Each structure stands twice: as structure tokens, then as C-alpha cells.
Short mmCIF file of C-alpha atoms in Angstrom, two decimals:
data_model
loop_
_atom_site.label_atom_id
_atom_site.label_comp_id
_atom_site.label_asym_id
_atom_site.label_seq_id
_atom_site.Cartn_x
_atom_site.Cartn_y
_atom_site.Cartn_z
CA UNK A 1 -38.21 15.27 -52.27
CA UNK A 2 -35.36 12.92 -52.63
CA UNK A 3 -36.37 10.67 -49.55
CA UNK A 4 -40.04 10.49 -51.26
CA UNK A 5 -38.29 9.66 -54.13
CA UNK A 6 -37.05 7.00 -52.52
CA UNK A 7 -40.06 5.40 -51.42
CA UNK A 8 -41.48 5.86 -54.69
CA UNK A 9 -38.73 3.93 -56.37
CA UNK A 10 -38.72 1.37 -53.55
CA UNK A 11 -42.77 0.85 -53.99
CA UNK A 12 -42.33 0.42 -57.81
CA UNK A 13 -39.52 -1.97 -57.45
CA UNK A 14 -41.05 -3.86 -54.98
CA UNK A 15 -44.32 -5.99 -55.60
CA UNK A 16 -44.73 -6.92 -52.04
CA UNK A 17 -44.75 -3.12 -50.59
CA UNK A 18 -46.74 -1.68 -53.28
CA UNK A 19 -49.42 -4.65 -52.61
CA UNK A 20 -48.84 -3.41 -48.69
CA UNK A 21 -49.70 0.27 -49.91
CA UNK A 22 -52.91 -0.73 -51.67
CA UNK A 23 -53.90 -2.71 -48.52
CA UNK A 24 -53.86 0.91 -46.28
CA UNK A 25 -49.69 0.81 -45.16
CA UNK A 26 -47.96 4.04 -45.01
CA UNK A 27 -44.74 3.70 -46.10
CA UNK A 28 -41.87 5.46 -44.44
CA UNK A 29 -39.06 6.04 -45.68
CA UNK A 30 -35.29 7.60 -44.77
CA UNK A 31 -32.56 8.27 -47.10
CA UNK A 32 -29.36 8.51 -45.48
CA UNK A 33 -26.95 10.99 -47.35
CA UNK A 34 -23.57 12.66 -47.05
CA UNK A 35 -24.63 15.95 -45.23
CA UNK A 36 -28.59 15.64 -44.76
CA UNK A 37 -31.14 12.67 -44.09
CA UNK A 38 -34.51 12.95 -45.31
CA UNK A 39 -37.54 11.34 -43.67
CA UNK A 40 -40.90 11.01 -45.61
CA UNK A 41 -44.54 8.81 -45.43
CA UNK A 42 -46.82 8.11 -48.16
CA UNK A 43 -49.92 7.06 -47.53
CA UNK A 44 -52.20 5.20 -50.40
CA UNK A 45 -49.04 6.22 -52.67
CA UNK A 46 -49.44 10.03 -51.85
CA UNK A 47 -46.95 11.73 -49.33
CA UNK A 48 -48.19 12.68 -46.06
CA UNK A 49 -46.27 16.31 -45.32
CA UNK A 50 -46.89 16.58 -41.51
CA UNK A 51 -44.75 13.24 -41.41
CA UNK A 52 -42.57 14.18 -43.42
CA UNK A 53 -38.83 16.32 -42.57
CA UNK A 54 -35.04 16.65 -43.06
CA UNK A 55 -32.34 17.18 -40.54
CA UNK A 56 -28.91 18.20 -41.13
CA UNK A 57 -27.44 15.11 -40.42
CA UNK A 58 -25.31 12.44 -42.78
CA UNK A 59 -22.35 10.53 -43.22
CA UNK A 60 -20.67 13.97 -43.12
CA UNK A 61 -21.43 14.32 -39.30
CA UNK A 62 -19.71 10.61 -38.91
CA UNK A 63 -16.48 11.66 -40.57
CA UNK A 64 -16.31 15.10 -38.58
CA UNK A 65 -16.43 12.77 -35.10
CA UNK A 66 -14.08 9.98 -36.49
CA UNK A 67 -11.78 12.98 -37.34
CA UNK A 68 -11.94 14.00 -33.76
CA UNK A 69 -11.57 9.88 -32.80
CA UNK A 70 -8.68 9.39 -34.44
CA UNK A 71 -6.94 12.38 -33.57
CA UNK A 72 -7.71 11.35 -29.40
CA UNK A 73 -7.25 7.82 -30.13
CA UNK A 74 -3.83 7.88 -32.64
CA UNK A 75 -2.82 11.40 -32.26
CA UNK A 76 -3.55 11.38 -36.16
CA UNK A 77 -4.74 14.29 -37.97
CA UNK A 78 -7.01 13.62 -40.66
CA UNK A 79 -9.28 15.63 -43.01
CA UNK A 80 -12.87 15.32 -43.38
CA UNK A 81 -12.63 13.60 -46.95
CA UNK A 82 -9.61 11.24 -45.54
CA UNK A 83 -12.00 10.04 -42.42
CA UNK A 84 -14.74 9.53 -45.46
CA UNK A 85 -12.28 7.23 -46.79
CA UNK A 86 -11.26 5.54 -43.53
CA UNK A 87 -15.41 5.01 -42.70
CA UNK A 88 -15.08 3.29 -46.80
CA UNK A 89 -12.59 1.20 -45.73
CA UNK A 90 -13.31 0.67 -41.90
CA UNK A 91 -12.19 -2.79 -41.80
CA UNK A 92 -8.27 -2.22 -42.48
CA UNK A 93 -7.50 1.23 -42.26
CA UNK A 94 -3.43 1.88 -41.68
CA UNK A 95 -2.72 3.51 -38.57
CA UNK A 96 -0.27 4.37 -36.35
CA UNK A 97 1.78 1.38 -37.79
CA UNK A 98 -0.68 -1.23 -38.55
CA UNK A 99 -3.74 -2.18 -39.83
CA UNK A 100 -6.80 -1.33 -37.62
CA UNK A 101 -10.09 -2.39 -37.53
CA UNK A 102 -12.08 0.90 -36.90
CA UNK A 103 -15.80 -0.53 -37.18
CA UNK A 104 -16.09 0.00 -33.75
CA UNK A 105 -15.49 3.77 -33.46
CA UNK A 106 -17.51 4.38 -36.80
CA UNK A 107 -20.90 2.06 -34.78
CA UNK A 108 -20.56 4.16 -31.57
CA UNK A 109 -20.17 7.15 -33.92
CA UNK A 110 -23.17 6.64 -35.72
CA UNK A 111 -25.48 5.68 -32.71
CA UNK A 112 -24.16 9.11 -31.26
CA UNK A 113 -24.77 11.29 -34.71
CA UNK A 114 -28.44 9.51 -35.25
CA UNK A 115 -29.76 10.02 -31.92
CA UNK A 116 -31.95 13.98 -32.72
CA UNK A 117 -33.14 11.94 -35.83
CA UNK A 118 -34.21 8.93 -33.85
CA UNK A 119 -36.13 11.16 -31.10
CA UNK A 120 -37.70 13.09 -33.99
CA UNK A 121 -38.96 10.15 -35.51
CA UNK A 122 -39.90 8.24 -32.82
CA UNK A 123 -41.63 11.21 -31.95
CA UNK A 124 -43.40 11.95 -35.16
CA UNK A 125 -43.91 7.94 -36.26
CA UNK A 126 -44.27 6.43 -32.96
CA UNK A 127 -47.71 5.46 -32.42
CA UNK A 128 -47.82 5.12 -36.30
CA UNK A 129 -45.45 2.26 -36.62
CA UNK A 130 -47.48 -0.51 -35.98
CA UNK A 131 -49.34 0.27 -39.60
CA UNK A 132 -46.27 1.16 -41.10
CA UNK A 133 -44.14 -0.38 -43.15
CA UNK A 134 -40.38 1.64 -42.93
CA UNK A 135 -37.33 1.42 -45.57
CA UNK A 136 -34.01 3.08 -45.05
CA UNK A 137 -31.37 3.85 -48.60
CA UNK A 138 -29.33 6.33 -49.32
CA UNK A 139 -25.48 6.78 -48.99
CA UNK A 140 -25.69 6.46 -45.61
CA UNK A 141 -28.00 3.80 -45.08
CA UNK A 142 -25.89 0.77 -44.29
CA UNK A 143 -24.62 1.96 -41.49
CA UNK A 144 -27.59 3.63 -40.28
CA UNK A 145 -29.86 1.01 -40.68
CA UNK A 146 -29.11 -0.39 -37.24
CA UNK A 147 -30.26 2.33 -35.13
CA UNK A 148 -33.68 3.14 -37.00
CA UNK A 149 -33.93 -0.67 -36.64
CA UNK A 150 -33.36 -0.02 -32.48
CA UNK A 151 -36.42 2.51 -33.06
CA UNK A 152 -38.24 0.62 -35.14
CA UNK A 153 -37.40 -2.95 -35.36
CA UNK A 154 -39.50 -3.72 -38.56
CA UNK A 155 -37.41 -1.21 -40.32
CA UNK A 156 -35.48 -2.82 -43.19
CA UNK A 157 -32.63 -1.70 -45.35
CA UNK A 158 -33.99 -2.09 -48.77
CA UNK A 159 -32.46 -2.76 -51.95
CA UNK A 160 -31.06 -6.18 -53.72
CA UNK A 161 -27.35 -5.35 -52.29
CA UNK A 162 -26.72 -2.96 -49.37
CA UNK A 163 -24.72 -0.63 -51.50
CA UNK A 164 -27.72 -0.83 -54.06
CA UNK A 165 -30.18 1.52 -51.98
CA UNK A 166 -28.06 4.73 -52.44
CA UNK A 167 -29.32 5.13 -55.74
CA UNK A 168 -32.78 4.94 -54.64
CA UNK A 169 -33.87 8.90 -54.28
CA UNK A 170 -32.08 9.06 -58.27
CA UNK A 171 -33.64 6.73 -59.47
CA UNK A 172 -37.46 7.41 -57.90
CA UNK A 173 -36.77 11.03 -59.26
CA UNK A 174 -35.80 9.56 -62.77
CA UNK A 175 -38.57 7.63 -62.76
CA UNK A 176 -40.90 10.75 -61.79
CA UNK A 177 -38.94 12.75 -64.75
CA UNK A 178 -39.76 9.58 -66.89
CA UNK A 179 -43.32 9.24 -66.01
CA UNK A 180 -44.00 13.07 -66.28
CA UNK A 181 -42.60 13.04 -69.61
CA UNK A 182 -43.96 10.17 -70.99
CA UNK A 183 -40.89 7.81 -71.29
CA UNK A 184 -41.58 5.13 -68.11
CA UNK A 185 -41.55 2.39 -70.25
CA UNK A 186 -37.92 3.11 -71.52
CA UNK A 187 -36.58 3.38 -67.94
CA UNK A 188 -38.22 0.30 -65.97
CA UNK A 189 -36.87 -1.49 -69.60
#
């Protein structure tokens, strides 16, 4: 629900994509989060379940490896909420008695953690993605924009601002809530 949420929020935002949608698109869309990533298609505006899936992977599966990293790399043992922190602040992290520049470890880290999502979407999307039009948000989704985009080099990381698209599976389900009770004008307002 959340990554359709996302979509839907991402279509109503979005003049260009929901003109796409009218023309016959599906739109695909994965939400990055902390523990889980969430992969859905609309098609025509409605969601498309056999396309649609989750997999128990997020930034939480990043910050277990870069724990494991850092501890081979530095000898320094870190907690799962302290890597979380690190991956925040990848550019100057202090370590081992200077700044570092982990980027690096956290890129190869990712690639490594989204590879069973990649295979399952190639799989499933695959001979789909020449009529589809794909948007990645969620917590997760700056830094795992770059491998969908390896998959599926139309993808796009949507939203004004990267840190922007995070918000999108709240705010398509607001917006849903809204709608269902009657009160979309006060929230697109």
C-alpha cells in the first residue's frame, strides 16, 4: 500500500505523468524505506497486483553491512542506529582519527543489498519497461536510485528535492484518507 501510495501522490503532483497515465503508461513505482521496499504498477490509475510486491530489504540492510565494514575496515564497533547516522553523514564521518569520506563503502553496500530486488524486478517489469514510466521515493531512495537506474535507465528519482520523495507513500495515503473523506481540497490547498 505505501509504495502505491506513492505513485498515487507522485501522479497527482505531477502533470506530466498523470497526462503519461491517461495516454496508456503504467507507472511503477518503488519506495525505498528503513527495513522494507515496496514495488507497485498502476495501470490507467488502478494498481496492477501481479506486478506488484515487497521484499525485506531497506536502509536497515545498508547499516547492518556498514556495521560489519567498519568494524573490518577500522576495527570500530558500531551499532545499527550509529552506522544509520554514519550513512546520514557519509561525507565526514570521524574515524579512527580523522575525518573519512565513507560514500564509497555505503555505494558498494547498496549495489550489494539491492541486487534480489533488482533480479525480481527485472524479472517481473522487464519486458514491461519500454511502456513504463518508473519513479523511485522513499527514505531510501537517494541512494537507491542508482541501481534501479542500472536496471532501468529511464527510472527517475522523483520529487522537487531528493530528500523530498520520502514523504511520498504519507502523503499519497493522506491524500487517499482526504479524498475518501471528502476533504481533498483542504490538503492539495
Amino acid at each position: 500500500p505505501q509504495a502505491a501510495a506513492g505513485i498515487y501522490y507522485w501522479m497527482r503532483s505531477d502533470a506530466a505523468v498523470r497526462q503519461a497515465v491517461e495516454s496508456g503508461v503504467l507507472l511503477g513505482g518503488v519506495d525505498f524505506g528503513t527495513y522494507t521496499t515496496g514495488c507497485a504498477v498502476l495501470e490507467g490509475g488502478r494498481p496492477v497486483v501481479d506486478l506488484s510486491f515487497g521484499m525485506d530489504i531497506g536502509m536497515s540492510n545498508v547499516a547492518d553491512a556498514l556495521v560489519l565494514a567498519l568494524h573490518q575496515q577500522y576495527g570500530l564497533s558500531v551499532d545499527q542506529k550509529t552506522a544509520m547516522e554514519f550513512i546520514a553523514r557519509r561525507h565526514k564521518v570521524f574515524i579512527d582519527g580523522d575525518m573519512q569520506d565513507i560514500s564509497p563503502q555505503i555505494r558498494q553496500i547498496v549495489t550489494e543489498t539491492s541486487a534480489p530486488l533488482l533480479s525480481m524486478l527485472r524479472a517481473r517489469w522487464g519486458k514491461l519497461a519500454p511502456r513504463m514510466m518508473i519513479g523511485v521515493y522513499g527514505g531510501g531512495a537517494p541512494d537507491f536510485a542508482e541501481p534501479v537506474r542500472g536496471v532501468f535507465p529511464k527510472a527517475r528519482l522523483v520529487g522537487h528535492e531528493e530528500r523530498e520523495s520520502r514523504f511520498y507513500p504519507v502523503l499519497g495515503m493522506l491524500g487517499y484518507f482526504a479524498a475518501r473523506n471528502k476533504m481533498l481540497a483542504a490538503v492539495t490547498e
